[in-house]
Amino acid sequence: DLRYNMEITLEEAFRGKTSEIHVPTLVLCEGCGGSGAEAGTKPETCGTCAGHGKVRASQGFFTIERTCPKCRGAGRVVRHPCRDCSGSGHVQKERTLSVDIPKGVEDGTRIRLSGEGQAGMNGGPPGDLYIFLSVQQHPIFQRDAQDLYCRVPVSFVTAALGGEVEVPTIGGGRVNVTIPDGTQTGHQFKLRGKGMPLLKAHGHVGDLFVEVRVETPVKLTKRQKELLKSFEAEAHHGNQPETESFFAKVKDFLGGKAN
């Protein structure tokens, strides 16, 4: 059996793809048909083990059976080795294979290609080729099974007054998400059917969760700073419920001594 590691993008895992891979492997020698003997000759039965591949030796009361040292267990010896493979019956060759990657594959998914491994020894059947997939990290989306998560920065003003933000989807489209006034950092919006397809479950698609991250403005002008200070001075009870709740708990914790 052979192992082949393949890296794909999250978009390729979403859509599925057909990919060609180049695999260096041992294949049957065409010159000798895998026998290891030069054309016109055949391997001969090993005279040491009489073709059994094993020899026996007596040591006192015991009889020990071991691999024949002459033919190394093959039961045959090649008197006139093939020039192409030096008597091994196999040659190194690079093969090009087509691999179908289904929609919804996850990191670590294994795809088995039966009979595409190395040629079997001593005329045995070929092994299998196992392709192990790894999905690259995405710059925008994080994946959890069939669901996707996306953090979207929202301006201080949009979070306070409400508005809309445009969010990309893994399929290449865009969706407008309505942001209610007073939205806080960490609030999630669920977009149904905008996640990843579920492997081996035709038609089932996960969801996209959009998490709001309220961005604090930087490099403010003098005028902007004055406006914010004016807003803070005119703020009244109920404008900042989380802040008021937190400091009320602090006051209770300190026995009513907090300012």
CSV table of C-alpha atoms in Angstrom, one decimal:
chain,number,residue,atom,x,y,z
A,1,ASP,CA,0.0,0.0,0.0
A,2,LEU,CA,1.1,3.6,-0.6
A,3,ARG,CA,0.2,6.9,1.0
A,4,TYR,CA,-0.1,10.2,-0.8
A,5,ASN,CA,-0.6,13.5,1.0
A,6,MET,CA,-2.7,16.2,-0.7
A,7,GLU,CA,-3.4,19.7,0.4
A,8,ILE,CA,-6.6,21.5,-0.8
A,9,THR,CA,-8.3,24.8,-0.1
A,10,LEU,CA,-11.5,25.3,1.8
A,11,GLU,CA,-13.2,26.4,-1.5
A,12,GLU,CA,-12.1,23.1,-3.2
A,13,ALA,CA,-13.5,21.2,-0.2
A,14,PHE,CA,-16.8,23.1,-0.7
A,15,ARG,CA,-17.1,22.5,-4.4
A,16,GLY,CA,-15.3,19.2,-4.8
A,17,LYS,CA,-12.8,18.7,-7.6
A,18,THR,CA,-11.1,16.2,-9.9
A,19,SER,CA,-7.3,16.4,-9.6
A,20,GLU,CA,-4.4,14.7,-11.3
A,21,ILE,CA,-1.6,13.4,-9.1
A,22,HIS,CA,1.8,11.9,-10.0
A,23,VAL,CA,2.8,8.9,-8.0
A,24,PRO,CA,6.3,7.2,-8.1
A,25,THR,CA,5.8,3.5,-7.5
A,26,LEU,CA,7.0,0.0,-8.4
A,27,VAL,CA,5.2,-1.6,-11.3
A,28,LEU,CA,5.6,-5.0,-13.0
A,29,CYS,CA,8.6,-5.1,-15.4
A,30,GLU,CA,7.3,-5.3,-19.0
A,31,GLY,CA,10.4,-7.0,-20.2
A,32,CYS,CA,10.0,-10.1,-18.1
A,33,GLY,CA,6.3,-9.8,-17.1
A,34,GLY,CA,7.3,-9.7,-13.5
A,35,SER,CA,9.1,-13.0,-13.4
A,36,GLY,CA,12.6,-11.4,-13.1
A,37,ALA,CA,14.0,-13.8,-15.7
A,38,GLU,CA,15.5,-12.7,-19.0
A,39,ALA,CA,13.2,-13.2,-22.1
A,40,GLY,CA,13.3,-16.8,-23.3
A,41,THR,CA,14.2,-18.2,-19.8
A,42,LYS,CA,12.2,-19.0,-16.7
A,43,PRO,CA,12.9,-18.9,-12.9
A,44,GLU,CA,14.0,-22.3,-11.7
A,45,THR,CA,12.9,-24.2,-8.6
A,46,CYS,CA,15.2,-23.6,-5.7
A,47,GLY,CA,17.3,-26.7,-5.1
A,48,THR,CA,17.9,-25.8,-1.5
A,49,CYS,CA,14.3,-25.8,-0.4
A,50,ALA,CA,12.8,-27.7,-3.3
A,51,GLY,CA,10.5,-24.8,-4.0
A,52,HIS,CA,9.0,-24.6,-0.5
A,53,GLY,CA,10.7,-21.3,0.4
A,54,LYS,CA,11.6,-22.7,3.8
A,55,VAL,CA,14.2,-25.1,5.2
A,56,ARG,CA,14.2,-27.2,8.3
A,57,ALA,CA,17.1,-27.9,10.7
A,58,SER,CA,17.1,-30.2,13.7
A,59,GLN,CA,18.6,-29.1,17.0
A,60,GLY,CA,18.4,-31.9,19.5
A,61,PHE,CA,14.7,-32.6,20.1
A,62,PHE,CA,13.6,-29.6,18.2
A,63,THR,CA,13.1,-28.9,14.5
A,64,ILE,CA,13.4,-25.3,13.4
A,65,GLU,CA,11.9,-24.0,10.2
A,66,ARG,CA,13.2,-20.8,8.7
A,67,THR,CA,13.2,-18.9,5.4
A,68,CYS,CA,15.4,-20.4,2.8
A,69,PRO,CA,18.7,-18.4,2.5
A,70,LYS,CA,19.1,-19.2,-1.2
A,71,CYS,CA,15.8,-18.0,-2.6
A,72,ARG,CA,14.8,-15.8,0.4
A,73,GLY,CA,11.4,-17.5,0.6
A,74,ALA,CA,10.4,-17.2,-3.1
A,75,GLY,CA,10.9,-20.9,-3.8
A,76,ARG,CA,12.5,-20.0,-7.1
A,77,VAL,CA,15.8,-18.7,-8.3
A,78,VAL,CA,16.6,-16.7,-11.4
A,79,ARG,CA,19.7,-18.0,-13.2
A,80,HIS,CA,19.5,-15.4,-15.9
A,81,PRO,CA,18.1,-12.1,-14.5
A,82,CYS,CA,16.2,-9.6,-16.7
A,83,ARG,CA,18.4,-6.7,-17.8
A,84,ASP,CA,15.5,-4.2,-17.3
A,85,CYS,CA,14.8,-5.0,-13.6
A,86,SER,CA,18.0,-6.8,-12.6
A,87,GLY,CA,15.9,-9.9,-11.7
A,88,SER,CA,13.5,-8.1,-9.2
A,89,GLY,CA,10.5,-8.3,-11.5
A,90,HIS,CA,9.7,-4.6,-10.8
A,91,VAL,CA,10.8,-1.2,-12.1
A,92,GLN,CA,10.3,2.3,-10.7
A,93,LYS,CA,7.8,4.4,-12.7
A,94,GLU,CA,5.8,7.6,-12.2
A,95,ARG,CA,2.1,7.2,-12.9
A,96,THR,CA,-0.5,9.9,-13.4
A,97,LEU,CA,-3.8,9.2,-11.7
A,98,SER,CA,-7.1,11.0,-11.6
A,99,VAL,CA,-8.6,11.6,-8.1
A,100,ASP,CA,-12.2,12.6,-7.5
A,101,ILE,CA,-12.5,14.7,-4.3
A,102,PRO,CA,-16.2,14.8,-3.2
A,103,LYS,CA,-17.9,17.9,-1.8
A,104,GLY,CA,-17.7,18.4,2.0
A,105,VAL,CA,-14.4,16.5,2.7
A,106,GLU,CA,-12.8,17.5,6.0
A,107,ASP,CA,-9.2,17.7,7.1
A,108,GLY,CA,-7.9,14.2,7.5
A,109,THR,CA,-10.3,12.6,5.1
A,110,ARG,CA,-8.9,9.4,3.5
A,111,ILE,CA,-9.6,8.4,-0.1
A,112,ARG,CA,-8.8,4.8,-1.1
A,113,LEU,CA,-7.9,3.9,-4.7
A,114,SER,CA,-8.0,0.1,-4.9
A,115,GLY,CA,-5.2,-1.6,-6.7
A,116,GLU,CA,-3.3,1.6,-7.4
A,117,GLY,CA,-0.5,0.9,-4.9
A,118,GLN,CA,2.8,-0.9,-5.6
A,119,ALA,CA,3.0,-4.1,-7.5
A,120,GLY,CA,2.9,-7.2,-5.2
A,121,MET,CA,6.0,-9.1,-4.5
A,122,ASN,CA,6.5,-12.6,-6.0
A,123,GLY,CA,3.6,-12.2,-8.4
A,124,GLY,CA,1.2,-11.1,-5.7
A,125,PRO,CA,-1.6,-8.6,-6.3
A,126,PRO,CA,-0.9,-4.8,-6.1
A,127,GLY,CA,-1.7,-2.8,-3.0
A,128,ASP,CA,-3.9,0.2,-2.6
A,129,LEU,CA,-3.2,3.9,-2.7
A,130,TYR,CA,-4.5,6.0,0.2
A,131,ILE,CA,-4.8,9.7,-0.3
A,132,PHE,CA,-4.8,11.8,2.9
A,133,LEU,CA,-6.4,15.2,2.5
A,134,SER,CA,-5.4,18.3,4.5
A,135,VAL,CA,-7.5,21.5,4.2
A,136,GLN,CA,-5.7,24.8,4.3
A,137,GLN,CA,-6.6,27.4,6.8
A,138,HIS,CA,-8.8,30.1,5.4
A,139,PRO,CA,-8.1,33.8,5.8
A,140,ILE,CA,-11.8,34.6,6.5
A,141,PHE,CA,-13.7,31.4,7.6
A,142,GLN,CA,-13.2,29.0,10.4
A,143,ARG,CA,-14.8,25.6,10.0
A,144,ASP,CA,-16.5,23.3,12.6
A,145,ALA,CA,-17.8,20.2,10.9
A,146,GLN,CA,-20.4,21.5,8.3
A,147,ASP,CA,-20.7,25.0,9.9
A,148,LEU,CA,-18.6,28.0,9.1
A,149,TYR,CA,-17.8,31.0,11.4
A,150,CYS,CA,-16.8,34.5,10.3
A,151,ARG,CA,-15.8,37.5,12.4
A,152,VAL,CA,-16.9,40.8,10.8
A,153,PRO,CA,-15.6,44.2,12.1
A,154,VAL,CA,-18.4,46.7,12.5
A,155,SER,CA,-17.9,50.4,13.0
A,156,PHE,CA,-18.7,52.1,16.4
A,157,VAL,CA,-21.5,54.1,14.7
A,158,THR,CA,-23.1,51.1,12.9
A,159,ALA,CA,-23.2,49.1,16.1
A,160,ALA,CA,-24.8,52.0,18.0
A,161,LEU,CA,-27.3,53.2,15.4
A,162,GLY,CA,-27.8,50.0,13.3
A,163,GLY,CA,-27.2,49.4,9.6
A,164,GLU,CA,-26.0,46.7,7.2
A,165,VAL,CA,-22.8,45.0,6.6
A,166,GLU,CA,-21.9,42.9,3.5
A,167,VAL,CA,-20.6,39.4,4.3
A,168,PRO,CA,-18.9,37.0,1.8
A,169,THR,CA,-20.0,33.4,1.5
A,170,ILE,CA,-17.7,30.4,0.8
A,171,GLY,CA,-19.6,29.8,-2.5
A,172,GLY,CA,-18.3,33.2,-3.8
A,173,GLY,CA,-21.5,35.2,-3.2
A,174,ARG,CA,-22.3,38.1,-0.8
A,175,VAL,CA,-25.0,38.5,1.7
A,176,ASN,CA,-26.2,41.7,3.5
A,177,VAL,CA,-26.6,41.3,7.2
A,178,THR,CA,-28.8,43.7,9.1
A,179,ILE,CA,-27.2,45.0,12.3
A,180,PRO,CA,-29.8,46.2,14.9
A,181,ASP,CA,-29.0,49.3,16.9
A,182,GLY,CA,-27.2,48.6,20.1
A,183,THR,CA,-25.4,45.5,18.8
A,184,GLN,CA,-22.6,44.4,21.0
A,185,THR,CA,-19.3,42.6,20.3
A,186,GLY,CA,-19.7,38.9,20.1
A,187,HIS,CA,-23.3,38.9,18.9
A,188,GLN,CA,-23.8,36.2,16.3
A,189,PHE,CA,-26.1,36.1,13.2
A,190,LYS,CA,-27.0,32.7,11.7
A,191,LEU,CA,-27.2,32.4,7.9
A,192,ARG,CA,-28.9,29.1,7.1
A,193,GLY,CA,-27.5,27.0,4.3
A,194,LYS,CA,-24.4,29.1,3.8
A,195,GLY,CA,-22.0,26.6,5.3
A,196,MET,CA,-20.3,23.5,4.0
A,197,PRO,CA,-22.0,20.5,2.3
A,198,LEU,CA,-22.1,17.4,4.5
A,199,LEU,CA,-20.0,14.5,3.1
A,200,LYS,CA,-22.2,11.5,2.2
A,201,ALA,CA,-25.4,13.5,2.9
A,202,HIS,CA,-26.7,14.8,-0.4
A,203,GLY,CA,-28.4,18.2,-0.2
A,204,HIS,CA,-27.6,18.8,3.4
A,205,VAL,CA,-25.6,22.0,4.0
A,206,GLY,CA,-24.4,23.6,7.2
A,207,ASP,CA,-24.8,27.2,8.3
A,208,LEU,CA,-22.7,30.4,8.4
A,209,PHE,CA,-22.4,32.2,11.8
A,210,VAL,CA,-21.4,35.8,11.5
A,211,GLU,CA,-19.9,37.2,14.7
A,212,VAL,CA,-19.8,41.0,15.2
A,213,ARG,CA,-16.6,42.7,16.4
A,214,VAL,CA,-17.2,46.3,17.2
A,215,GLU,CA,-14.2,48.3,16.2
A,216,THR,CA,-13.0,51.1,18.4
A,217,PRO,CA,-11.9,54.1,16.2
A,218,VAL,CA,-8.2,55.1,16.3
A,219,LYS,CA,-6.3,58.3,15.3
A,220,LEU,CA,-9.2,60.6,16.1
A,221,THR,CA,-9.0,64.3,15.3
A,222,LYS,CA,-9.4,66.9,18.0
A,223,ARG,CA,-13.0,67.6,16.9
A,224,GLN,CA,-13.9,63.9,17.0
A,225,LYS,CA,-12.5,63.5,20.5
A,226,GLU,CA,-14.6,66.6,21.6
A,227,LEU,CA,-17.7,65.0,20.2
A,228,LEU,CA,-17.1,61.7,22.0
A,229,LYS,CA,-16.5,63.5,25.3
A,230,SER,CA,-19.7,65.5,24.7
A,231,PHE,CA,-21.6,62.3,24.1
A,232,GLU,CA,-20.2,60.7,27.3
A,233,ALA,CA,-21.1,63.7,29.3
A,234,GLU,CA,-24.7,63.7,28.1
A,235,ALA,CA,-25.1,59.9,28.5
A,236,HIS,CA,-27.8,58.9,30.9
A,237,HIS,CA,-28.8,55.8,32.8
A,238,GLY,CA,-29.6,52.9,30.4
A,239,ASN,CA,-27.2,53.9,27.6
A,240,GLN,CA,-24.6,51.4,28.7
A,241,PRO,CA,-26.4,48.5,30.4
A,242,GLU,CA,-23.5,46.1,30.5
A,243,THR,CA,-21.2,48.7,32.1
A,244,GLU,CA,-23.8,49.7,34.6
A,245,SER,CA,-24.5,46.1,35.5
A,246,PHE,CA,-20.8,45.3,35.9
A,247,PHE,CA,-20.1,48.1,38.3
A,248,ALA,CA,-23.2,47.4,40.3
A,249,LYS,CA,-21.9,43.9,40.9
A,250,VAL,CA,-18.5,45.4,41.8
A,251,LYS,CA,-20.2,47.6,44.3
A,252,ASP,CA,-22.0,44.7,45.9
A,253,PHE,CA,-18.8,42.7,46.0
A,254,LEU,CA,-16.9,45.5,47.8
A,255,GLY,CA,-19.8,46.0,50.2
A,256,GLY,CA,-21.1,49.2,48.7
A,257,LYS,CA,-17.7,50.9,48.8
A,258,ALA,CA,-17.2,51.2,45.0
A,259,ASN,CA,-17.4,54.7,43.5
